[in-house]
Amino acid sequence: MSGNVTLLSDTLAKAKAEDRAALIAYLPAGFPTVDGGIEAIKAVFDGGADVVEVGLPHSDPVLDGPVIQTADDIALKGGVKIADVLRTVREAHAATGKPVLVMTYWNPIDRYGVERFTAELAEAGGAGCILPDLPVQESALWREHADKHGLGTVFVVAPSSKDERLAKITAVGSGFVYAASLMGVTGTRASVGAQAEDLVRRTRATTGLPVCVGLGVSNAEQAREVAAFSDGVIVGSAFVQRLLDAPDQASGLAAVRALAGELAQGVRRTP
């Protein structure tokens, strides 16, 4: 069974052909429950997301701010396992036909086994992985198995990345490049800032891969701002916050569906 990196690439190309940025949503698996998380992803797709990143909850998420940490804690206390993450990918993709990635730190994959994880992610219909803490120079084993199973390898670049480093990262990545809009952890912010635009410009100088921007985008206005200079807009904490604030599951699903709709309008770059 081959993974869906081609579906991911085609989805991003389709958005570009429509003269817009893609909307990429992030939600952790197992939050608020495994079943509830799957329904939330379906709702986000229904609202207008092009791609969803499924977070593999981690007890020490170095990139994630307090909102996603809170959701991860809930998922971990609920007993979420890698099997639940893979089930989330499988059911979300099967229900929508859209590309679903896993975003995870390296340690859980290393413990689980690279060959086993890539084979099972491909079998579940996954499009690939975002690996924020895997150094490119240590990624050969992962990339070998990801390539064998038709999975994309999305690396994260940051404003601190020098041009030479950007070129090394983009040379071996696939699917897209995740440009972290600013130094620090995930979370909604009042402004995404000029750092992101400069990072996208420098990254594009090294690669033909789409460059998608995450960290800080929470509303349609910010999505429109980022869509003006990027190939994709990544939103996570704002979706998670809507679920945390909801009094019940139905309200939470309605809230994330509505937010996806607002952001989907924002990425279309028109006032």
mmCIF file of N, CA and C in Angstrom, residues 79-203:
data_model
loop_
_atom_site.group_PDB
_atom_site.id
_atom_site.type_symbol
_atom_site.label_atom_id
_atom_site.label_comp_id
_atom_site.label_asym_id
_atom_site.label_seq_id
_atom_site.Cartn_x
_atom_site.Cartn_y
_atom_site.Cartn_z
ATOM 1 N N GLY A 79 -5.397 8.141 27.310
ATOM 2 C CA GLY A 79 -4.736 6.896 26.916
ATOM 3 C C GLY A 79 -4.441 6.768 25.434
ATOM 4 N N VAL A 80 -4.358 7.881 24.702
ATOM 5 C CA VAL A 80 -4.137 7.802 23.253
ATOM 6 C C VAL A 80 -2.820 7.093 22.939
ATOM 7 N N LYS A 81 -2.860 6.260 21.922
ATOM 8 C CA LYS A 81 -1.698 5.494 21.481
ATOM 9 C C LYS A 81 -1.450 5.764 19.998
ATOM 10 N N ILE A 82 -0.295 5.325 19.504
ATOM 11 C CA ILE A 82 0.006 5.496 18.088
ATOM 12 C C ILE A 82 -1.055 4.815 17.228
ATOM 13 N N ALA A 83 -1.565 3.686 17.686
ATOM 14 C CA ALA A 83 -2.642 3.015 16.935
ATOM 15 C C ALA A 83 -3.848 3.933 16.768
ATOM 16 N N ASP A 84 -4.128 4.753 17.775
ATOM 17 C CA ASP A 84 -5.258 5.692 17.684
ATOM 18 C C ASP A 84 -4.957 6.820 16.691
ATOM 19 N N VAL A 85 -3.693 7.240 16.635
ATOM 20 C CA VAL A 85 -3.286 8.259 15.671
ATOM 21 C C VAL A 85 -3.473 7.726 14.254
ATOM 22 N N LEU A 86 -3.038 6.496 14.025
ATOM 23 C CA LEU A 86 -3.179 5.881 12.707
ATOM 24 C C LEU A 86 -4.649 5.665 12.355
ATOM 25 N N ARG A 87 -5.455 5.283 13.338
ATOM 26 C CA ARG A 87 -6.888 5.141 13.088
ATOM 27 C C ARG A 87 -7.511 6.484 12.720
ATOM 28 N N THR A 88 -7.059 7.542 13.393
ATOM 29 C CA THR A 88 -7.550 8.886 13.087
ATOM 30 C C THR A 88 -7.244 9.251 11.646
ATOM 31 N N VAL A 89 -6.014 8.990 11.215
ATOM 32 C CA VAL A 89 -5.624 9.254 9.827
ATOM 33 C C VAL A 89 -6.498 8.442 8.878
ATOM 34 N N ARG A 90 -6.634 7.163 9.168
ATOM 35 C CA ARG A 90 -7.376 6.263 8.277
ATOM 36 C C ARG A 90 -8.823 6.720 8.103
ATOM 37 N N GLU A 91 -9.493 6.999 9.218
ATOM 38 C CA GLU A 91 -10.914 7.332 9.140
ATOM 39 C C GLU A 91 -11.139 8.724 8.560
ATOM 40 N N ALA A 92 -10.257 9.657 8.871
ATOM 41 C CA ALA A 92 -10.398 11.009 8.325
ATOM 42 C C ALA A 92 -10.183 11.015 6.818
ATOM 43 N N HIS A 93 -9.174 10.282 6.362
ATOM 44 C CA HIS A 93 -8.923 10.220 4.919
ATOM 45 C C HIS A 93 -10.022 9.449 4.199
ATOM 46 N N ALA A 94 -10.437 8.326 4.770
ATOM 47 C CA ALA A 94 -11.467 7.511 4.123
ATOM 48 C C ALA A 94 -12.772 8.272 3.975
ATOM 49 N N ALA A 95 -13.083 9.111 4.965
ATOM 50 C CA ALA A 95 -14.350 9.841 4.950
ATOM 51 C C ALA A 95 -14.341 11.023 3.990
ATOM 52 N N THR A 96 -13.151 11.552 3.687
ATOM 53 C CA THR A 96 -13.077 12.800 2.930
ATOM 54 C C THR A 96 -12.318 12.692 1.612
ATOM 55 N N GLY A 97 -11.423 11.703 1.511
ATOM 56 C CA GLY A 97 -10.574 11.586 0.333
ATOM 57 C C GLY A 97 -9.496 12.651 0.255
ATOM 58 N N LYS A 98 -9.274 13.355 1.353
ATOM 59 C CA LYS A 98 -8.322 14.467 1.350
ATOM 60 C C LYS A 98 -7.022 14.084 2.068
ATOM 61 N N PRO A 99 -5.939 14.846 1.808
ATOM 62 C CA PRO A 99 -4.649 14.472 2.381
ATOM 63 C C PRO A 99 -4.566 14.742 3.882
ATOM 64 N N VAL A 100 -4.074 13.738 4.586
ATOM 65 C CA VAL A 100 -3.925 13.808 6.037
ATOM 66 C C VAL A 100 -2.482 13.438 6.380
ATOM 67 N N LEU A 101 -1.803 14.352 7.073
ATOM 68 C CA LEU A 101 -0.432 14.144 7.520
ATOM 69 C C LEU A 101 -0.409 13.872 9.015
ATOM 70 N N VAL A 102 0.706 13.365 9.493
ATOM 71 C CA VAL A 102 0.948 13.282 10.933
ATOM 72 C C VAL A 102 2.055 14.265 11.274
ATOM 73 N N MET A 103 1.827 15.036 12.331
ATOM 74 C CA MET A 103 2.897 15.891 12.861
ATOM 75 C C MET A 103 3.356 15.280 14.182
ATOM 76 N N THR A 104 4.639 14.951 14.247
ATOM 77 C CA THR A 104 5.133 14.260 15.433
ATOM 78 C C THR A 104 6.596 14.571 15.704
ATOM 79 N N TYR A 105 6.940 14.522 16.954
ATOM 80 C CA TYR A 105 8.352 14.551 17.333
ATOM 81 C C TYR A 105 8.955 13.183 17.031
ATOM 82 N N TRP A 106 10.272 13.136 16.966
ATOM 83 C CA TRP A 106 10.948 11.953 16.461
ATOM 84 C C TRP A 106 10.907 10.776 17.438
ATOM 85 N N ASN A 107 10.988 11.043 18.727
ATOM 86 C CA ASN A 107 11.137 9.967 19.698
ATOM 87 C C ASN A 107 10.052 8.883 19.605
ATOM 88 N N PRO A 108 8.759 9.239 19.493
ATOM 89 C CA PRO A 108 7.740 8.180 19.397
ATOM 90 C C PRO A 108 7.923 7.279 18.170
ATOM 91 N N ILE A 109 8.330 7.844 17.035
ATOM 92 C CA ILE A 109 8.554 7.021 15.840
ATOM 93 C C ILE A 109 9.764 6.126 16.042
ATOM 94 N N ASP A 110 10.812 6.664 16.625
ATOM 95 C CA ASP A 110 12.027 5.896 16.872
ATOM 96 C C ASP A 110 11.735 4.697 17.757
ATOM 97 N N ARG A 111 10.923 4.927 18.783
ATOM 98 C CA ARG A 111 10.556 3.822 19.687
ATOM 99 C C ARG A 111 9.647 2.806 18.994
ATOM 100 N N TYR A 112 8.738 3.278 18.200
ATOM 101 C CA TYR A 112 7.760 2.418 17.519
ATOM 102 C C TYR A 112 8.417 1.587 16.420
ATOM 103 N N GLY A 113 9.444 2.166 15.798
ATOM 104 C CA GLY A 113 10.126 1.523 14.671
ATOM 105 C C GLY A 113 9.794 2.243 13.382
ATOM 106 N N VAL A 114 10.824 2.729 12.694
ATOM 107 C CA VAL A 114 10.611 3.541 11.491
ATOM 108 C C VAL A 114 9.905 2.744 10.405
ATOM 109 N N GLU A 115 10.370 1.526 10.150
ATOM 110 C CA GLU A 115 9.756 0.706 9.094
ATOM 111 C C GLU A 115 8.292 0.409 9.423
ATOM 112 N N ARG A 116 8.038 0.063 10.658
ATOM 113 C CA ARG A 116 6.666 -0.247 11.068
ATOM 114 C C ARG A 116 5.762 0.977 10.944
ATOM 115 N N PHE A 117 6.240 2.120 11.408
ATOM 116 C CA PHE A 117 5.414 3.324 11.394
ATOM 117 C C PHE A 117 5.110 3.766 9.971
ATOM 118 N N THR A 118 6.131 3.812 9.108
ATOM 119 C CA THR A 118 5.897 4.263 7.738
ATOM 120 C C THR A 118 4.970 3.314 6.994
ATOM 121 N N ALA A 119 5.148 2.005 7.195
ATOM 122 C CA ALA A 119 4.275 1.033 6.524
ATOM 123 C C ALA A 119 2.832 1.199 6.980
ATOM 124 N N GLU A 120 2.629 1.377 8.285
ATOM 125 C CA GLU A 120 1.269 1.484 8.814
ATOM 126 C C GLU A 120 0.629 2.829 8.462
ATOM 127 N N LEU A 121 1.438 3.900 8.414
ATOM 128 C CA LEU A 121 0.892 5.199 8.025
ATOM 129 C C LEU A 121 0.455 5.177 6.560
ATOM 130 N N ALA A 122 1.262 4.549 5.714
ATOM 131 C CA ALA A 122 0.884 4.425 4.301
ATOM 132 C C ALA A 122 -0.382 3.586 4.150
ATOM 133 N N GLU A 123 -0.455 2.501 4.894
ATOM 134 C CA GLU A 123 -1.630 1.622 4.825
ATOM 135 C C GLU A 123 -2.888 2.359 5.266
ATOM 136 N N ALA A 124 -2.729 3.303 6.181
ATOM 137 C CA ALA A 124 -3.863 4.091 6.675
ATOM 138 C C ALA A 124 -4.281 5.198 5.702
ATOM 139 N N GLY A 125 -3.510 5.373 4.627
ATOM 140 C CA GLY A 125 -3.832 6.413 3.665
ATOM 141 C C GLY A 125 -3.156 7.744 3.953
ATOM 142 N N GLY A 126 -2.193 7.755 4.876
ATOM 143 C CA GLY A 126 -1.508 8.995 5.228
ATOM 144 C C GLY A 126 -0.701 9.562 4.071
ATOM 145 N N ALA A 127 -0.524 10.889 4.105
ATOM 146 C CA ALA A 127 0.225 11.565 3.044
ATOM 147 C C ALA A 127 1.680 11.794 3.418
ATOM 148 N N GLY A 128 2.011 11.646 4.694
ATOM 149 C CA GLY A 128 3.381 11.873 5.117
ATOM 150 C C GLY A 128 3.467 12.370 6.535
ATOM 151 N N CYS A 129 4.629 12.916 6.885
ATOM 152 C CA CYS A 129 4.889 13.376 8.245
ATOM 153 C C CYS A 129 5.577 14.737 8.243
ATOM 154 N N ILE A 130 5.224 15.524 9.251
ATOM 155 C CA ILE A 130 5.963 16.736 9.586
ATOM 156 C C ILE A 130 6.782 16.400 10.827
ATOM 157 N N LEU A 131 8.084 16.629 10.743
ATOM 158 C CA LEU A 131 9.005 16.182 11.797
ATOM 159 C C LEU A 131 9.808 17.382 12.299
ATOM 160 N N PRO A 132 9.269 18.142 13.238
ATOM 161 C CA PRO A 132 9.897 19.413 13.610
ATOM 162 C C PRO A 132 11.237 19.299 14.314
ATOM 163 N N ASP A 133 11.519 18.146 14.916
ATOM 164 C CA ASP A 133 12.778 18.056 15.675
ATOM 165 C C ASP A 133 13.752 17.033 15.100
ATOM 166 N N LEU A 134 13.502 16.550 13.880
ATOM 167 C CA LEU A 134 14.431 15.601 13.257
ATOM 168 C C LEU A 134 15.423 16.378 12.400
ATOM 169 N N PRO A 135 16.709 16.413 12.803
ATOM 170 C CA PRO A 135 17.697 17.130 11.991
ATOM 171 C C PRO A 135 17.844 16.476 10.618
ATOM 172 N N VAL A 136 17.979 17.285 9.595
ATOM 173 C CA VAL A 136 18.111 16.767 8.238
ATOM 174 C C VAL A 136 19.273 15.779 8.141
ATOM 175 N N GLN A 137 20.369 16.094 8.794
ATOM 176 C CA GLN A 137 21.556 15.242 8.687
ATOM 177 C C GLN A 137 21.360 13.887 9.358
ATOM 178 N N GLU A 138 20.308 13.731 10.136
ATOM 179 C CA GLU A 138 20.019 12.443 10.783
ATOM 180 C C GLU A 138 18.759 11.788 10.226
ATOM 181 N N SER A 139 18.304 12.251 9.057
ATOM 182 C CA SER A 139 16.997 11.830 8.558
ATOM 183 C C SER A 139 17.035 10.762 7.478
ATOM 184 N N ALA A 140 18.209 10.253 7.137
ATOM 185 C CA ALA A 140 18.319 9.342 5.991
ATOM 186 C C ALA A 140 17.467 8.085 6.168
ATOM 187 N N LEU A 141 17.501 7.487 7.351
ATOM 188 C CA LEU A 141 16.717 6.264 7.588
ATOM 189 C C LEU A 141 15.222 6.538 7.423
ATOM 190 N N TRP A 142 14.761 7.639 8.027
ATOM 191 C CA TRP A 142 13.342 7.988 7.874
ATOM 192 C C TRP A 142 12.986 8.184 6.400
ATOM 193 N N ARG A 143 13.795 8.964 5.689
ATOM 194 C CA ARG A 143 13.466 9.292 4.301
ATOM 195 C C ARG A 143 13.480 8.055 3.406
ATOM 196 N N GLU A 144 14.386 7.137 3.678
ATOM 197 C CA GLU A 144 14.436 5.887 2.913
ATOM 198 C C GLU A 144 13.096 5.155 3.002
ATOM 199 N N HIS A 145 12.591 5.015 4.218
ATOM 200 C CA HIS A 145 11.341 4.278 4.398
ATOM 201 C C HIS A 145 10.131 5.100 3.959
ATOM 202 N N ALA A 146 10.164 6.394 4.187
ATOM 203 C CA ALA A 146 9.057 7.246 3.737
ATOM 204 C C ALA A 146 8.947 7.194 2.215
ATOM 205 N N ASP A 147 10.065 7.308 1.527
ATOM 206 C CA ASP A 147 10.054 7.252 0.060
ATOM 207 C C ASP A 147 9.532 5.908 -0.425
ATOM 208 N N LYS A 148 9.968 4.843 0.233
ATOM 209 C CA LYS A 148 9.547 3.497 -0.165
ATOM 210 C C LYS A 148 8.029 3.334 -0.071
ATOM 211 N N HIS A 149 7.423 4.039 0.901
ATOM 212 C CA HIS A 149 5.990 3.888 1.141
ATOM 213 C C HIS A 149 5.150 5.047 0.605
ATOM 214 N N GLY A 150 5.760 5.919 -0.205
ATOM 215 C CA GLY A 150 4.977 6.987 -0.818
ATOM 216 C C GLY A 150 4.505 8.053 0.154
ATOM 217 N N LEU A 151 5.357 8.377 1.125
ATOM 218 C CA LEU A 151 5.020 9.375 2.139
ATOM 219 C C LEU A 151 5.897 10.615 1.987
ATOM 220 N N GLY A 152 5.323 11.771 2.197
ATOM 221 C CA GLY A 152 6.077 13.010 2.173
ATOM 222 C C GLY A 152 6.833 13.234 3.467
ATOM 223 N N THR A 153 7.950 13.940 3.375
ATOM 224 C CA THR A 153 8.731 14.331 4.544
ATOM 225 C C THR A 153 8.796 15.850 4.586
ATOM 226 N N VAL A 154 8.061 16.429 5.522
ATOM 227 C CA VAL A 154 7.972 17.883 5.625
ATOM 228 C C VAL A 154 8.871 18.350 6.762
ATOM 229 N N PHE A 155 9.874 19.151 6.413
ATOM 230 C CA PHE A 155 10.758 19.716 7.425
ATOM 231 C C PHE A 155 10.325 21.135 7.769
ATOM 232 N N VAL A 156 10.704 21.562 8.965
ATOM 233 C CA VAL A 156 10.358 22.900 9.447
ATOM 234 C C VAL A 156 11.581 23.807 9.321
ATOM 235 N N VAL A 157 11.367 24.999 8.746
ATOM 236 C CA VAL A 157 12.410 26.018 8.702
ATOM 237 C C VAL A 157 11.951 27.207 9.540
ATOM 238 N N ALA A 158 12.906 27.957 10.046
ATOM 239 C CA ALA A 158 12.595 29.064 10.954
ATOM 240 C C ALA A 158 13.318 30.320 10.504
ATOM 241 N N PRO A 159 12.878 31.488 10.992
ATOM 242 C CA PRO A 159 13.560 32.728 10.613
ATOM 243 C C PRO A 159 15.050 32.732 10.916
ATOM 244 N N SER A 160 15.461 31.930 11.882
ATOM 245 C CA SER A 160 16.883 31.862 12.235
ATOM 246 C C SER A 160 17.697 31.023 11.250
ATOM 247 N N SER A 161 17.034 30.268 10.370
ATOM 248 C CA SER A 161 17.739 29.393 9.430
ATOM 249 C C SER A 161 18.508 30.218 8.408
ATOM 250 N N LYS A 162 19.800 29.957 8.311
ATOM 251 C CA LYS A 162 20.628 30.642 7.317
ATOM 252 C C LYS A 162 20.318 30.079 5.925
ATOM 253 N N ASP A 163 20.645 30.832 4.889
ATOM 254 C CA ASP A 163 20.324 30.419 3.522
ATOM 255 C C ASP A 163 20.945 29.069 3.167
ATOM 256 N N GLU A 164 22.186 28.854 3.597
ATOM 257 C CA GLU A 164 22.856 27.579 3.311
ATOM 258 C C GLU A 164 22.111 26.420 3.975
ATOM 259 N N ARG A 165 21.645 26.655 5.191
ATOM 260 C CA ARG A 165 20.884 25.633 5.915
ATOM 261 C C ARG A 165 19.540 25.382 5.234
ATOM 262 N N LEU A 166 18.889 26.443 4.791
ATOM 263 C CA LEU A 166 17.618 26.293 4.082
ATOM 264 C C LEU A 166 17.786 25.390 2.870
ATOM 265 N N ALA A 167 18.847 25.600 2.119
ATOM 266 C CA ALA A 167 19.078 24.806 0.910
ATOM 267 C C ALA A 167 19.261 23.326 1.234
ATOM 268 N N LYS A 168 19.960 23.033 2.329
ATOM 269 C CA LYS A 168 20.160 21.634 2.732
ATOM 270 C C LYS A 168 18.840 20.989 3.144
ATOM 271 N N ILE A 169 17.986 21.740 3.820
ATOM 272 C CA ILE A 169 16.706 21.208 4.284
ATOM 273 C C ILE A 169 15.769 20.969 3.107
ATOM 274 N N THR A 170 15.645 21.962 2.246
ATOM 275 C CA THR A 170 14.684 21.844 1.153
ATOM 276 C C THR A 170 15.118 20.829 0.102
ATOM 277 N N ALA A 171 16.409 20.548 0.021
ATOM 278 C CA ALA A 171 16.912 19.591 -0.972
ATOM 279 C C ALA A 171 16.400 18.180 -0.713
ATOM 280 N N VAL A 172 16.092 17.869 0.532
ATOM 281 C CA VAL A 172 15.703 16.487 0.862
ATOM 282 C C VAL A 172 14.251 16.374 1.345
ATOM 283 N N GLY A 173 13.556 17.502 1.493
ATOM 284 C CA GLY A 173 12.161 17.436 1.905
ATOM 285 C C GLY A 173 11.252 17.115 0.735
ATOM 286 N N SER A 174 9.980 16.823 1.038
ATOM 287 C CA SER A 174 8.992 16.560 -0.007
ATOM 288 C C SER A 174 7.613 16.951 0.512
ATOM 289 N N GLY A 175 6.690 17.149 -0.396
ATOM 290 C CA GLY A 175 5.339 17.571 -0.015
ATOM 291 C C GLY A 175 5.245 19.084 0.023
ATOM 292 N N PHE A 176 5.801 19.666 1.071
ATOM 293 C CA PHE A 176 5.936 21.115 1.179
ATOM 294 C C PHE A 176 6.960 21.435 2.251
ATOM 295 N N VAL A 177 7.299 22.691 2.377
ATOM 296 C CA VAL A 177 8.186 23.154 3.451
ATOM 297 C C VAL A 177 7.328 23.908 4.465
ATOM 298 N N TYR A 178 7.484 23.583 5.735
ATOM 299 C CA TYR A 178 6.755 24.249 6.812
ATOM 300 C C TYR A 178 7.615 25.408 7.310
ATOM 301 N N ALA A 179 7.178 26.620 7.020
ATOM 302 C CA ALA A 179 7.919 27.810 7.453
ATOM 303 C C ALA A 179 7.313 28.327 8.754
ATOM 304 N N ALA A 180 8.062 28.217 9.833
ATOM 305 C CA ALA A 180 7.601 28.747 11.122
ATOM 306 C C ALA A 180 7.729 30.265 11.073
ATOM 307 N N SER A 181 6.611 30.949 11.267
ATOM 308 C CA SER A 181 6.568 32.389 10.988
ATOM 309 C C SER A 181 7.415 33.228 11.927
ATOM 310 N N LEU A 182 7.748 32.681 13.082
ATOM 311 C CA LEU A 182 8.531 33.445 14.048
ATOM 312 C C LEU A 182 9.178 32.479 15.016
ATOM 313 N N MET A 183 10.150 32.957 15.747
ATOM 314 C CA MET A 183 10.802 32.121 16.735
ATOM 315 C C MET A 183 9.846 31.935 17.913
ATOM 316 N N GLY A 184 9.834 30.736 18.487
ATOM 317 C CA GLY A 184 8.969 30.514 19.636
ATOM 318 C C GLY A 184 8.055 29.328 19.412
ATOM 319 N N VAL A 185 7.016 29.243 20.246
ATOM 320 C CA VAL A 185 6.118 28.095 20.213
ATOM 321 C C VAL A 185 4.816 28.468 19.519
ATOM 322 N N THR A 186 4.010 27.432 19.240
ATOM 323 C CA THR A 186 2.732 27.650 18.583
ATOM 324 C C THR A 186 1.799 28.456 19.472
ATOM 325 N N GLY A 187 0.827 29.094 18.837
ATOM 326 C CA GLY A 187 -0.159 29.882 19.570
ATOM 327 C C GLY A 187 -0.682 31.000 18.695
ATOM 328 N N THR A 188 -1.841 31.516 19.033
ATOM 329 C CA THR A 188 -2.389 32.622 18.260
ATOM 330 C C THR A 188 -1.695 33.916 18.660
ATOM 331 N N ARG A 189 -1.549 34.807 17.718
ATOM 332 C CA ARG A 189 -0.862 36.071 17.969
ATOM 333 C C ARG A 189 -1.588 37.214 17.281
ATOM 334 N N ALA A 190 -1.363 38.414 17.789
ATOM 335 C CA ALA A 190 -2.023 39.585 17.218
ATOM 336 C C ALA A 190 -1.514 39.880 15.812
ATOM 337 N N SER A 191 -0.239 39.557 15.555
ATOM 338 C CA SER A 191 0.336 39.828 14.237
ATOM 339 C C SER A 191 1.294 38.710 13.874
ATOM 340 N N VAL A 192 1.299 38.335 12.599
ATOM 341 C CA VAL A 192 2.208 37.288 12.154
ATOM 342 C C VAL A 192 3.583 37.864 11.812
ATOM 343 N N GLY A 193 3.616 39.097 11.314
ATOM 344 C CA GLY A 193 4.879 39.798 11.167
ATOM 345 C C GLY A 193 5.591 39.609 9.841
ATOM 346 N N ALA A 194 6.598 40.466 9.652
ATOM 347 C CA ALA A 194 7.348 40.485 8.401
ATOM 348 C C ALA A 194 8.382 39.364 8.321
ATOM 349 N N GLN A 195 8.751 38.790 9.463
ATOM 350 C CA GLN A 195 9.737 37.700 9.447
ATOM 351 C C GLN A 195 9.288 36.570 8.542
ATOM 352 N N ALA A 196 7.996 36.276 8.565
ATOM 353 C CA ALA A 196 7.474 35.160 7.786
ATOM 354 C C ALA A 196 7.647 35.402 6.292
ATOM 355 N N GLU A 197 7.344 36.618 5.852
ATOM 356 C CA GLU A 197 7.458 36.919 4.423
ATOM 357 C C GLU A 197 8.901 36.788 3.958
ATOM 358 N N ASP A 198 9.832 37.261 4.759
ATOM 359 C CA ASP A 198 11.247 37.149 4.412
ATOM 360 C C ASP A 198 11.677 35.693 4.370
ATOM 361 N N LEU A 199 11.212 34.896 5.322
ATOM 362 C CA LEU A 199 11.564 33.476 5.358
ATOM 363 C C LEU A 199 11.025 32.758 4.128
ATOM 364 N N VAL A 200 9.789 33.054 3.743
ATOM 365 C CA VAL A 200 9.211 32.430 2.550
ATOM 366 C C VAL A 200 10.038 32.797 1.313
ATOM 367 N N ARG A 201 10.394 34.052 1.195
ATOM 368 C CA ARG A 201 11.188 34.502 0.049
ATOM 369 C C ARG A 201 12.523 33.763 -0.004
ATOM 370 N N ARG A 202 13.190 33.659 1.134
ATOM 371 C CA ARG A 202 14.495 32.986 1.154
ATOM 372 C C ARG A 202 14.362 31.490 0.894
ATOM 373 N N THR A 203 13.291 30.889 1.415
ATOM 374 C CA THR A 203 13.081 29.456 1.209
ATOM 375 C C THR A 203 12.764 29.161 -0.242
#
